[in-house]
């Protein structure tokens, strides 16, 4: 039996750029989301910064111990979401070293970096740039991701209602209040991902008929399309918004002030501004939240209302109900209410 030909070694930095270019091409045909490509770009460039003598490495010379050394250095950098202390000078918050365990990267962040590396080195093997992936001998694999930070967890019903009510603002305070109201509804009520919202075009939206509800076609994370029903109040917002833009408006469902397609970061900023408006109007019910936290909100509130978990899984584009169950955050007082309503509770006479 003939042995396979030796790999065609190329410089590691060149392999990273060729892999990222492949990812960008796949994003153009929606095989990957733009946000995923952005994560890969950040992670792989950071890996090259942390890998000792990265400029001397080829795709074949990197070993599992090299990967572990870079991952360990990454895990010991500070979580860039933490704001610097007063007077602290930081040129690049992503490169600041942690001073305490609490300040260090969350295990989930290191796990994401490891997954990005696994996909990259698997691609190197596929392209015959390496014999085997060094990830096969890497030992540093975080298992415990810990609790989600508060902004990624579900809002309770009152907080969600306050955000939908006050978050968009009005025509006087926010010229894009109708667009923002649609985005908040798609995330907080229907549980759409930020990437799914920015990828939606106007012709993906279908108005209701006497026999079918309004709906939007969504291209999901698993590179599949699904039909998501749209409630009447959200349909009215979309129809009015697109009517205001006019028939010659660009294809994306939601537009930036300059008429371009929104990016995921635009959705994040939109939500940050919505939280600020809610805090100003109703501080007792305002709470910081990120887009994924609104996805948790949609799932948690639907399941708390007694929706079948299979229906919720279908709405959120989950292949398994086990994934959906991970989105169920405990609502304040929910456990107490459930216990008090237990069917074996003695009847008071």
PDB file of N, CA, C and O in Angstrom, residues 167-236:
ATOM      1  N   UNK A 167     -37.904  51.086  24.947  1.00  0.00           N
ATOM      2  CA  UNK A 167     -36.645  50.956  24.238  1.00  0.00           C
ATOM      3  C   UNK A 167     -36.573  51.664  22.899  1.00  0.00           C
ATOM      4  O   UNK A 167     -35.568  52.338  22.608  1.00  0.00           O
ATOM      5  N   UNK A 168     -37.598  51.565  22.046  1.00  0.00           N
ATOM      6  CA  UNK A 168     -37.504  52.225  20.736  1.00  0.00           C
ATOM      7  C   UNK A 168     -37.569  53.743  20.806  1.00  0.00           C
ATOM      8  O   UNK A 168     -37.151  54.423  19.872  1.00  0.00           O
ATOM      9  N   UNK A 169     -38.100  54.289  21.899  1.00  0.00           N
ATOM     10  CA  UNK A 169     -38.303  55.723  21.963  1.00  0.00           C
ATOM     11  C   UNK A 169     -39.472  56.138  21.084  1.00  0.00           C
ATOM     12  O   UNK A 169     -40.373  55.330  20.802  1.00  0.00           O
ATOM     13  N   UNK A 170     -39.461  57.381  20.629  1.00  0.00           N
ATOM     14  CA  UNK A 170     -40.520  57.865  19.738  1.00  0.00           C
ATOM     15  C   UNK A 170     -39.893  58.675  18.620  1.00  0.00           C
ATOM     16  O   UNK A 170     -38.668  58.832  18.548  1.00  0.00           O
ATOM     17  N   UNK A 171     -40.747  59.209  17.734  1.00  0.00           N
ATOM     18  CA  UNK A 171     -40.239  59.935  16.568  1.00  0.00           C
ATOM     19  C   UNK A 171     -39.421  61.156  16.958  1.00  0.00           C
ATOM     20  O   UNK A 171     -38.488  61.549  16.249  1.00  0.00           O
ATOM     21  N   UNK A 172     -39.757  61.762  18.104  1.00  0.00           N
ATOM     22  CA  UNK A 172     -39.040  62.964  18.529  1.00  0.00           C
ATOM     23  C   UNK A 172     -37.638  62.639  19.043  1.00  0.00           C
ATOM     24  O   UNK A 172     -36.689  63.401  18.818  1.00  0.00           O
ATOM     25  N   UNK A 173     -37.503  61.510  19.732  1.00  0.00           N
ATOM     26  CA  UNK A 173     -36.217  61.174  20.353  1.00  0.00           C
ATOM     27  C   UNK A 173     -35.379  60.221  19.525  1.00  0.00           C
ATOM     28  O   UNK A 173     -34.161  60.125  19.725  1.00  0.00           O
ATOM     29  N   UNK A 174     -35.990  59.497  18.591  1.00  0.00           N
ATOM     30  CA  UNK A 174     -35.277  58.492  17.815  1.00  0.00           C
ATOM     31  C   UNK A 174     -35.877  58.397  16.415  1.00  0.00           C
ATOM     32  O   UNK A 174     -36.963  57.838  16.242  1.00  0.00           O
ATOM     33  N   UNK A 175     -35.201  58.937  15.410  1.00  0.00           N
ATOM     34  CA  UNK A 175     -35.757  58.882  14.052  1.00  0.00           C
ATOM     35  C   UNK A 175     -35.903  57.469  13.503  1.00  0.00           C
ATOM     36  O   UNK A 175     -36.597  57.258  12.503  1.00  0.00           O
ATOM     37  N   UNK A 176     -35.288  56.503  14.166  1.00  0.00           N
ATOM     38  CA  UNK A 176     -35.365  55.110  13.718  1.00  0.00           C
ATOM     39  C   UNK A 176     -36.162  54.268  14.711  1.00  0.00           C
ATOM     40  O   UNK A 176     -35.930  53.067  14.839  1.00  0.00           O
ATOM     41  N   UNK A 177     -37.106  54.879  15.399  1.00  0.00           N
ATOM     42  CA  UNK A 177     -37.843  54.162  16.447  1.00  0.00           C
ATOM     43  C   UNK A 177     -38.624  52.982  15.890  1.00  0.00           C
ATOM     44  O   UNK A 177     -38.758  51.946  16.546  1.00  0.00           O
ATOM     45  N   UNK A 178     -39.175  53.113  14.659  1.00  0.00           N
ATOM     46  CA  UNK A 178     -39.940  51.999  14.099  1.00  0.00           C
ATOM     47  C   UNK A 178     -39.035  50.829  13.757  1.00  0.00           C
ATOM     48  O   UNK A 178     -39.366  49.670  14.034  1.00  0.00           O
ATOM     49  N   UNK A 179     -37.875  51.111  13.187  1.00  0.00           N
ATOM     50  CA  UNK A 179     -36.913  50.045  12.893  1.00  0.00           C
ATOM     51  C   UNK A 179     -36.459  49.352  14.174  1.00  0.00           C
ATOM     52  O   UNK A 179     -36.374  48.120  14.243  1.00  0.00           O
ATOM     53  N   UNK A 180     -36.155  50.147  15.206  1.00  0.00           N
ATOM     54  CA  UNK A 180     -35.676  49.587  16.463  1.00  0.00           C
ATOM     55  C   UNK A 180     -36.753  48.735  17.145  1.00  0.00           C
ATOM     56  O   UNK A 180     -36.453  47.698  17.737  1.00  0.00           O
ATOM     57  N   UNK A 181     -38.005  49.168  17.045  1.00  0.00           N
ATOM     58  CA  UNK A 181     -39.104  48.397  17.629  1.00  0.00           C
ATOM     59  C   UNK A 181     -39.224  47.034  16.945  1.00  0.00           C
ATOM     60  O   UNK A 181     -39.490  46.016  17.597  1.00  0.00           O
ATOM     61  N   UNK A 182     -39.011  47.005  15.628  1.00  0.00           N
ATOM     62  CA  UNK A 182     -39.066  45.737  14.896  1.00  0.00           C
ATOM     63  C   UNK A 182     -37.933  44.822  15.349  1.00  0.00           C
ATOM     64  O   UNK A 182     -38.139  43.633  15.621  1.00  0.00           O
ATOM     65  N   UNK A 183     -36.729  45.374  15.450  1.00  0.00           N
ATOM     66  CA  UNK A 183     -35.574  44.563  15.859  1.00  0.00           C
ATOM     67  C   UNK A 183     -35.773  44.000  17.260  1.00  0.00           C
ATOM     68  O   UNK A 183     -35.502  42.813  17.509  1.00  0.00           O
ATOM     69  N   UNK A 184     -36.276  44.817  18.183  1.00  0.00           N
ATOM     70  CA  UNK A 184     -36.501  44.340  19.552  1.00  0.00           C
ATOM     71  C   UNK A 184     -37.565  43.250  19.573  1.00  0.00           C
ATOM     72  O   UNK A 184     -37.465  42.273  20.319  1.00  0.00           O
ATOM     73  N   UNK A 185     -38.603  43.404  18.751  1.00  0.00           N
ATOM     74  CA  UNK A 185     -39.649  42.387  18.691  1.00  0.00           C
ATOM     75  C   UNK A 185     -39.144  41.078  18.114  1.00  0.00           C
ATOM     76  O   UNK A 185     -39.477  40.000  18.614  1.00  0.00           O
ATOM     77  N   UNK A 186     -38.340  41.160  17.059  1.00  0.00           N
ATOM     78  CA  UNK A 186     -37.807  39.946  16.446  1.00  0.00           C
ATOM     79  C   UNK A 186     -36.910  39.179  17.417  1.00  0.00           C
ATOM     80  O   UNK A 186     -36.907  37.948  17.445  1.00  0.00           O
ATOM     81  N   UNK A 187     -36.134  39.918  18.226  1.00  0.00           N
ATOM     82  CA  UNK A 187     -35.252  39.262  19.189  1.00  0.00           C
ATOM     83  C   UNK A 187     -35.995  38.794  20.431  1.00  0.00           C
ATOM     84  O   UNK A 187     -35.868  37.642  20.858  1.00  0.00           O
ATOM     85  N   UNK A 188     -36.754  39.698  21.059  1.00  0.00           N
ATOM     86  CA  UNK A 188     -37.342  39.411  22.365  1.00  0.00           C
ATOM     87  C   UNK A 188     -38.609  38.596  22.331  1.00  0.00           C
ATOM     88  O   UNK A 188     -38.942  37.927  23.311  1.00  0.00           O
ATOM     89  N   UNK A 189     -39.328  38.628  21.211  1.00  0.00           N
ATOM     90  CA  UNK A 189     -40.595  37.892  21.113  1.00  0.00           C
ATOM     91  C   UNK A 189     -40.431  36.618  20.299  1.00  0.00           C
ATOM     92  O   UNK A 189     -40.916  35.551  20.685  1.00  0.00           O
ATOM     93  N   UNK A 190     -39.723  36.716  19.173  1.00  0.00           N
ATOM     94  CA  UNK A 190     -39.564  35.548  18.296  1.00  0.00           C
ATOM     95  C   UNK A 190     -38.235  34.833  18.508  1.00  0.00           C
ATOM     96  O   UNK A 190     -38.022  33.752  17.961  1.00  0.00           O
ATOM     97  N   UNK A 191     -37.315  35.425  19.259  1.00  0.00           N
ATOM     98  CA  UNK A 191     -36.063  34.760  19.578  1.00  0.00           C
ATOM     99  C   UNK A 191     -35.072  34.671  18.438  1.00  0.00           C
ATOM    100  O   UNK A 191     -34.191  33.805  18.446  1.00  0.00           O
ATOM    101  N   UNK A 192     -35.162  35.563  17.454  1.00  0.00           N
ATOM    102  CA  UNK A 192     -34.222  35.513  16.343  1.00  0.00           C
ATOM    103  C   UNK A 192     -32.837  35.961  16.797  1.00  0.00           C
ATOM    104  O   UNK A 192     -32.691  36.822  17.656  1.00  0.00           O
ATOM    105  N   UNK A 193     -31.821  35.368  16.197  1.00  0.00           N
ATOM    106  CA  UNK A 193     -30.445  35.781  16.440  1.00  0.00           C
ATOM    107  C   UNK A 193     -30.181  37.112  15.729  1.00  0.00           C
ATOM    108  O   UNK A 193     -30.794  37.416  14.701  1.00  0.00           O
ATOM    109  N   UNK A 194     -29.230  37.872  16.237  1.00  0.00           N
ATOM    110  CA  UNK A 194     -28.877  39.139  15.601  1.00  0.00           C
ATOM    111  C   UNK A 194     -28.423  38.909  14.162  1.00  0.00           C
ATOM    112  O   UNK A 194     -28.782  39.660  13.252  1.00  0.00           O
ATOM    113  N   UNK A 195     -27.656  37.846  13.935  1.00  0.00           N
ATOM    114  CA  UNK A 195     -27.200  37.542  12.590  1.00  0.00           C
ATOM    115  C   UNK A 195     -28.326  37.195  11.645  1.00  0.00           C
ATOM    116  O   UNK A 195     -28.263  37.480  10.436  1.00  0.00           O
ATOM    117  N   UNK A 196     -29.374  36.573  12.162  1.00  0.00           N
ATOM    118  CA  UNK A 196     -30.525  36.231  11.325  1.00  0.00           C
ATOM    119  C   UNK A 196     -31.307  37.487  10.945  1.00  0.00           C
ATOM    120  O   UNK A 196     -31.842  37.578   9.836  1.00  0.00           O
ATOM    121  N   UNK A 197     -31.360  38.443  11.851  1.00  0.00           N
ATOM    122  CA  UNK A 197     -32.094  39.683  11.578  1.00  0.00           C
ATOM    123  C   UNK A 197     -31.394  40.489  10.491  1.00  0.00           C
ATOM    124  O   UNK A 197     -32.026  40.973   9.548  1.00  0.00           O
ATOM    125  N   UNK A 198     -30.071  40.633  10.606  1.00  0.00           N
ATOM    126  CA  UNK A 198     -29.369  41.455   9.623  1.00  0.00           C
ATOM    127  C   UNK A 198     -29.315  40.776   8.255  1.00  0.00           C
ATOM    128  O   UNK A 198     -29.146  41.448   7.230  1.00  0.00           O
ATOM    129  N   UNK A 199     -29.471  39.455   8.215  1.00  0.00           N
ATOM    130  CA  UNK A 199     -29.447  38.745   6.935  1.00  0.00           C
ATOM    131  C   UNK A 199     -30.800  38.767   6.233  1.00  0.00           C
ATOM    132  O   UNK A 199     -30.890  38.434   5.048  1.00  0.00           O
ATOM    133  N   UNK A 200     -31.861  39.157   6.940  1.00  0.00           N
ATOM    134  CA  UNK A 200     -33.212  39.110   6.367  1.00  0.00           C
ATOM    135  C   UNK A 200     -33.410  40.227   5.347  1.00  0.00           C
ATOM    136  O   UNK A 200     -33.002  41.365   5.567  1.00  0.00           O
ATOM    137  N   UNK A 201     -34.036  39.875   4.239  1.00  0.00           N
ATOM    138  CA  UNK A 201     -34.407  40.845   3.213  1.00  0.00           C
ATOM    139  C   UNK A 201     -35.897  41.130   3.275  1.00  0.00           C
ATOM    140  O   UNK A 201     -36.669  40.344   3.839  1.00  0.00           O
ATOM    141  N   UNK A 202     -36.294  42.235   2.657  1.00  0.00           N
ATOM    142  CA  UNK A 202     -37.705  42.619   2.675  1.00  0.00           C
ATOM    143  C   UNK A 202     -38.588  41.558   2.023  1.00  0.00           C
ATOM    144  O   UNK A 202     -39.708  41.311   2.466  1.00  0.00           O
ATOM    145  N   UNK A 203     -38.074  40.905   0.960  1.00  0.00           N
ATOM    146  CA  UNK A 203     -38.903  39.905   0.286  1.00  0.00           C
ATOM    147  C   UNK A 203     -38.960  38.581   1.041  1.00  0.00           C
ATOM    148  O   UNK A 203     -39.639  37.641   0.606  1.00  0.00           O
ATOM    149  N   UNK A 204     -38.254  38.476   2.171  1.00  0.00           N
ATOM    150  CA  UNK A 204     -38.401  37.302   3.038  1.00  0.00           C
ATOM    151  C   UNK A 204     -39.636  37.429   3.925  1.00  0.00           C
ATOM    152  O   UNK A 204     -40.058  36.445   4.538  1.00  0.00           O
ATOM    153  N   UNK A 205     -40.179  38.639   3.991  1.00  0.00           N
ATOM    154  CA  UNK A 205     -41.365  38.894   4.813  1.00  0.00           C
ATOM    155  C   UNK A 205     -42.624  38.746   3.955  1.00  0.00           C
ATOM    156  O   UNK A 205     -42.706  39.278   2.847  1.00  0.00           O
ATOM    157  N   UNK A 206     -43.601  38.003   4.475  1.00  0.00           N
ATOM    158  CA  UNK A 206     -44.865  37.786   3.774  1.00  0.00           C
ATOM    159  C   UNK A 206     -46.016  38.250   4.654  1.00  0.00           C
ATOM    160  O   UNK A 206     -46.115  37.853   5.814  1.00  0.00           O
ATOM    161  N   UNK A 207     -46.872  39.085   4.099  1.00  0.00           N
ATOM    162  CA  UNK A 207     -48.011  39.590   4.871  1.00  0.00           C
ATOM    163  C   UNK A 207     -49.055  38.497   5.049  1.00  0.00           C
ATOM    164  O   UNK A 207     -49.113  37.513   4.299  1.00  0.00           O
ATOM    165  N   UNK A 208     -49.900  38.705   6.036  1.00  0.00           N
ATOM    166  CA  UNK A 208     -50.956  37.736   6.331  1.00  0.00           C
ATOM    167  C   UNK A 208     -52.013  37.749   5.233  1.00  0.00           C
ATOM    168  O   UNK A 208     -52.236  38.761   4.561  1.00  0.00           O
ATOM    169  N   UNK A 209     -52.653  36.591   5.059  1.00  0.00           N
ATOM    170  CA  UNK A 209     -53.799  36.458   4.163  1.00  0.00           C
ATOM    171  C   UNK A 209     -54.967  35.940   4.999  1.00  0.00           C
ATOM    172  O   UNK A 209     -54.788  35.591   6.173  1.00  0.00           O
ATOM    173  N   UNK A 210     -56.149  35.855   4.433  1.00  0.00           N
ATOM    174  CA  UNK A 210     -57.282  35.319   5.212  1.00  0.00           C
ATOM    175  C   UNK A 210     -57.061  33.905   5.743  1.00  0.00           C
ATOM    176  O   UNK A 210     -57.710  33.497   6.714  1.00  0.00           O
ATOM    177  N   UNK A 211     -56.122  33.169   5.151  1.00  0.00           N
ATOM    178  CA  UNK A 211     -55.943  31.777   5.586  1.00  0.00           C
ATOM    179  C   UNK A 211     -54.554  31.498   6.151  1.00  0.00           C
ATOM    180  O   UNK A 211     -54.324  30.434   6.728  1.00  0.00           O
ATOM    181  N   UNK A 212     -53.603  32.430   5.995  1.00  0.00           N
ATOM    182  CA  UNK A 212     -52.249  32.195   6.517  1.00  0.00           C
ATOM    183  C   UNK A 212     -51.781  33.423   7.293  1.00  0.00           C
ATOM    184  O   UNK A 212     -52.084  34.556   6.919  1.00  0.00           O
ATOM    185  N   UNK A 213     -51.045  33.198   8.371  1.00  0.00           N
ATOM    186  CA  UNK A 213     -50.528  34.343   9.144  1.00  0.00           C
ATOM    187  C   UNK A 213     -49.339  34.977   8.437  1.00  0.00           C
ATOM    188  O   UNK A 213     -48.742  34.393   7.526  1.00  0.00           O
ATOM    189  N   UNK A 214     -48.976  36.175   8.855  1.00  0.00           N
ATOM    190  CA  UNK A 214     -47.750  36.803   8.362  1.00  0.00           C
ATOM    191  C   UNK A 214     -46.551  35.966   8.815  1.00  0.00           C
ATOM    192  O   UNK A 214     -46.604  35.273   9.841  1.00  0.00           O
ATOM    193  N   UNK A 215     -45.468  36.013   8.061  1.00  0.00           N
ATOM    194  CA  UNK A 215     -44.295  35.208   8.396  1.00  0.00           C
ATOM    195  C   UNK A 215     -43.047  35.846   7.817  1.00  0.00           C
ATOM    196  O   UNK A 215     -43.119  36.737   6.960  1.00  0.00           O
ATOM    197  N   UNK A 216     -41.910  35.372   8.284  1.00  0.00           N
ATOM    198  CA  UNK A 216     -40.633  35.788   7.738  1.00  0.00           C
ATOM    199  C   UNK A 216     -39.772  34.548   7.545  1.00  0.00           C
ATOM    200  O   UNK A 216     -39.751  33.654   8.391  1.00  0.00           O
ATOM    201  N   UNK A 217     -39.128  34.471   6.399  1.00  0.00           N
ATOM    202  CA  UNK A 217     -38.216  33.370   6.112  1.00  0.00           C
ATOM    203  C   UNK A 217     -36.852  33.708   6.714  1.00  0.00           C
ATOM    204  O   UNK A 217     -36.286  34.760   6.424  1.00  0.00           O
ATOM    205  N   UNK A 218     -36.341  32.810   7.541  1.00  0.00           N
ATOM    206  CA  UNK A 218     -35.110  33.065   8.284  1.00  0.00           C
ATOM    207  C   UNK A 218     -34.052  32.046   7.888  1.00  0.00           C
ATOM    208  O   UNK A 218     -34.317  30.841   7.885  1.00  0.00           O
ATOM    209  N   UNK A 219     -32.864  32.560   7.550  1.00  0.00           N
ATOM    210  CA  UNK A 219     -31.732  31.679   7.248  1.00  0.00           C
ATOM    211  C   UNK A 219     -30.953  31.486   8.524  1.00  0.00           C
ATOM    212  O   UNK A 219     -30.327  32.413   9.043  1.00  0.00           O
ATOM    213  N   UNK A 220     -31.006  30.276   9.081  1.00  0.00           N
ATOM    214  CA  UNK A 220     -30.502  30.037  10.416  1.00  0.00           C
ATOM    215  C   UNK A 220     -29.046  29.657  10.488  1.00  0.00           C
ATOM    216  O   UNK A 220     -28.342  29.518   9.479  1.00  0.00           O
ATOM    217  N   UNK A 221     -28.605  29.447  11.721  1.00  0.00           N
ATOM    218  CA  UNK A 221     -27.214  29.127  12.016  1.00  0.00           C
ATOM    219  C   UNK A 221     -26.792  27.806  11.387  1.00  0.00           C
ATOM    220  O   UNK A 221     -25.632  27.618  11.032  1.00  0.00           O
ATOM    221  N   UNK A 222     -27.714  26.882  11.251  1.00  0.00           N
ATOM    222  CA  UNK A 222     -27.409  25.584  10.661  1.00  0.00           C
ATOM    223  C   UNK A 222     -27.483  25.567   9.154  1.00  0.00           C
ATOM    224  O   UNK A 222     -27.602  24.504   8.539  1.00  0.00           O
ATOM    225  N   UNK A 223     -27.456  26.778   8.533  1.00  0.00           N
ATOM    226  CA  UNK A 223     -27.497  26.924   7.078  1.00  0.00           C
ATOM    227  C   UNK A 223     -28.768  26.328   6.492  1.00  0.00           C
ATOM    228  O   UNK A 223     -28.769  25.739   5.408  1.00  0.00           O
ATOM    229  N   UNK A 224     -29.866  26.475   7.225  1.00  0.00           N
ATOM    230  CA  UNK A 224     -31.165  26.022   6.747  1.00  0.00           C
ATOM    231  C   UNK A 224     -32.168  27.165   6.877  1.00  0.00           C
ATOM    232  O   UNK A 224     -32.020  28.058   7.719  1.00  0.00           O
ATOM    233  N   UNK A 225     -33.191  27.108   6.051  1.00  0.00           N
ATOM    234  CA  UNK A 225     -34.257  28.105   6.097  1.00  0.00           C
ATOM    235  C   UNK A 225     -35.394  27.593   6.965  1.00  0.00           C
ATOM    236  O   UNK A 225     -35.670  26.400   6.993  1.00  0.00           O
ATOM    237  N   UNK A 226     -36.043  28.492   7.668  1.00  0.00           N
ATOM    238  CA  UNK A 226     -37.243  28.146   8.416  1.00  0.00           C
ATOM    239  C   UNK A 226     -38.233  29.301   8.322  1.00  0.00           C
ATOM    240  O   UNK A 226     -37.852  30.450   8.090  1.00  0.00           O
ATOM    241  N   UNK A 227     -39.509  28.974   8.485  1.00  0.00           N
ATOM    242  CA  UNK A 227     -40.559  29.976   8.426  1.00  0.00           C
ATOM    243  C   UNK A 227     -40.995  30.315   9.842  1.00  0.00           C
ATOM    244  O   UNK A 227     -41.391  29.431  10.605  1.00  0.00           O
ATOM    245  N   UNK A 228     -40.906  31.592  10.196  1.00  0.00           N
ATOM    246  CA  UNK A 228     -41.258  32.043  11.544  1.00  0.00           C
ATOM    247  C   UNK A 228     -42.522  32.904  11.448  1.00  0.00           C
ATOM    248  O   UNK A 228     -42.515  33.925  10.767  1.00  0.00           O
ATOM    249  N   UNK A 229     -43.618  32.500  12.106  1.00  0.00           N
ATOM    250  CA  UNK A 229     -44.837  33.323  12.090  1.00  0.00           C
ATOM    251  C   UNK A 229     -44.586  34.669  12.758  1.00  0.00           C
ATOM    252  O   UNK A 229     -43.825  34.775  13.722  1.00  0.00           O
ATOM    253  N   UNK A 230     -45.221  35.699  12.248  1.00  0.00           N
ATOM    254  CA  UNK A 230     -45.076  37.053  12.784  1.00  0.00           C
ATOM    255  C   UNK A 230     -46.421  37.499  13.342  1.00  0.00           C
ATOM    256  O   UNK A 230     -47.432  37.464  12.626  1.00  0.00           O
ATOM    257  N   UNK A 231     -46.486  37.912  14.615  1.00  0.00           N
ATOM    258  CA  UNK A 231     -47.766  38.343  15.195  1.00  0.00           C
ATOM    259  C   UNK A 231     -48.277  39.616  14.516  1.00  0.00           C
ATOM    260  O   UNK A 231     -47.485  40.398  13.970  1.00  0.00           O
ATOM    261  N   UNK A 232     -49.579  39.842  14.562  1.00  0.00           N
ATOM    262  CA  UNK A 232     -50.170  40.991  13.848  1.00  0.00           C
ATOM    263  C   UNK A 232     -49.548  42.339  14.209  1.00  0.00           C
ATOM    264  O   UNK A 232     -49.322  43.177  13.333  1.00  0.00           O
ATOM    265  N   UNK A 233     -49.262  42.584  15.494  1.00  0.00           N
ATOM    266  CA  UNK A 233     -48.718  43.891  15.866  1.00  0.00           C
ATOM    267  C   UNK A 233     -47.337  44.120  15.267  1.00  0.00           C
ATOM    268  O   UNK A 233     -46.993  45.243  14.867  1.00  0.00           O
ATOM    269  N   UNK A 234     -46.543  43.033  15.160  1.00  0.00           N
ATOM    270  CA  UNK A 234     -45.219  43.157  14.565  1.00  0.00           C
ATOM    271  C   UNK A 234     -45.330  43.277  13.042  1.00  0.00           C
ATOM    272  O   UNK A 234     -44.557  44.004  12.405  1.00  0.00           O
ATOM    273  N   UNK A 235     -46.309  42.593  12.464  1.00  0.00           N
ATOM    274  CA  UNK A 235     -46.566  42.740  11.030  1.00  0.00           C
ATOM    275  C   UNK A 235     -46.894  44.190  10.698  1.00  0.00           C
ATOM    276  O   UNK A 235     -46.384  44.752   9.712  1.00  0.00           O
ATOM    277  N   UNK A 236     -47.732  44.814  11.510  1.00  0.00           N
ATOM    278  CA  UNK A 236     -48.110  46.213  11.264  1.00  0.00           C
ATOM    279  C   UNK A 236     -46.889  47.127  11.316  1.00  0.00           C
ATOM    280  O   UNK A 236     -46.757  48.055  10.504  1.00  0.00           O
TER     281      UNK A 236
END
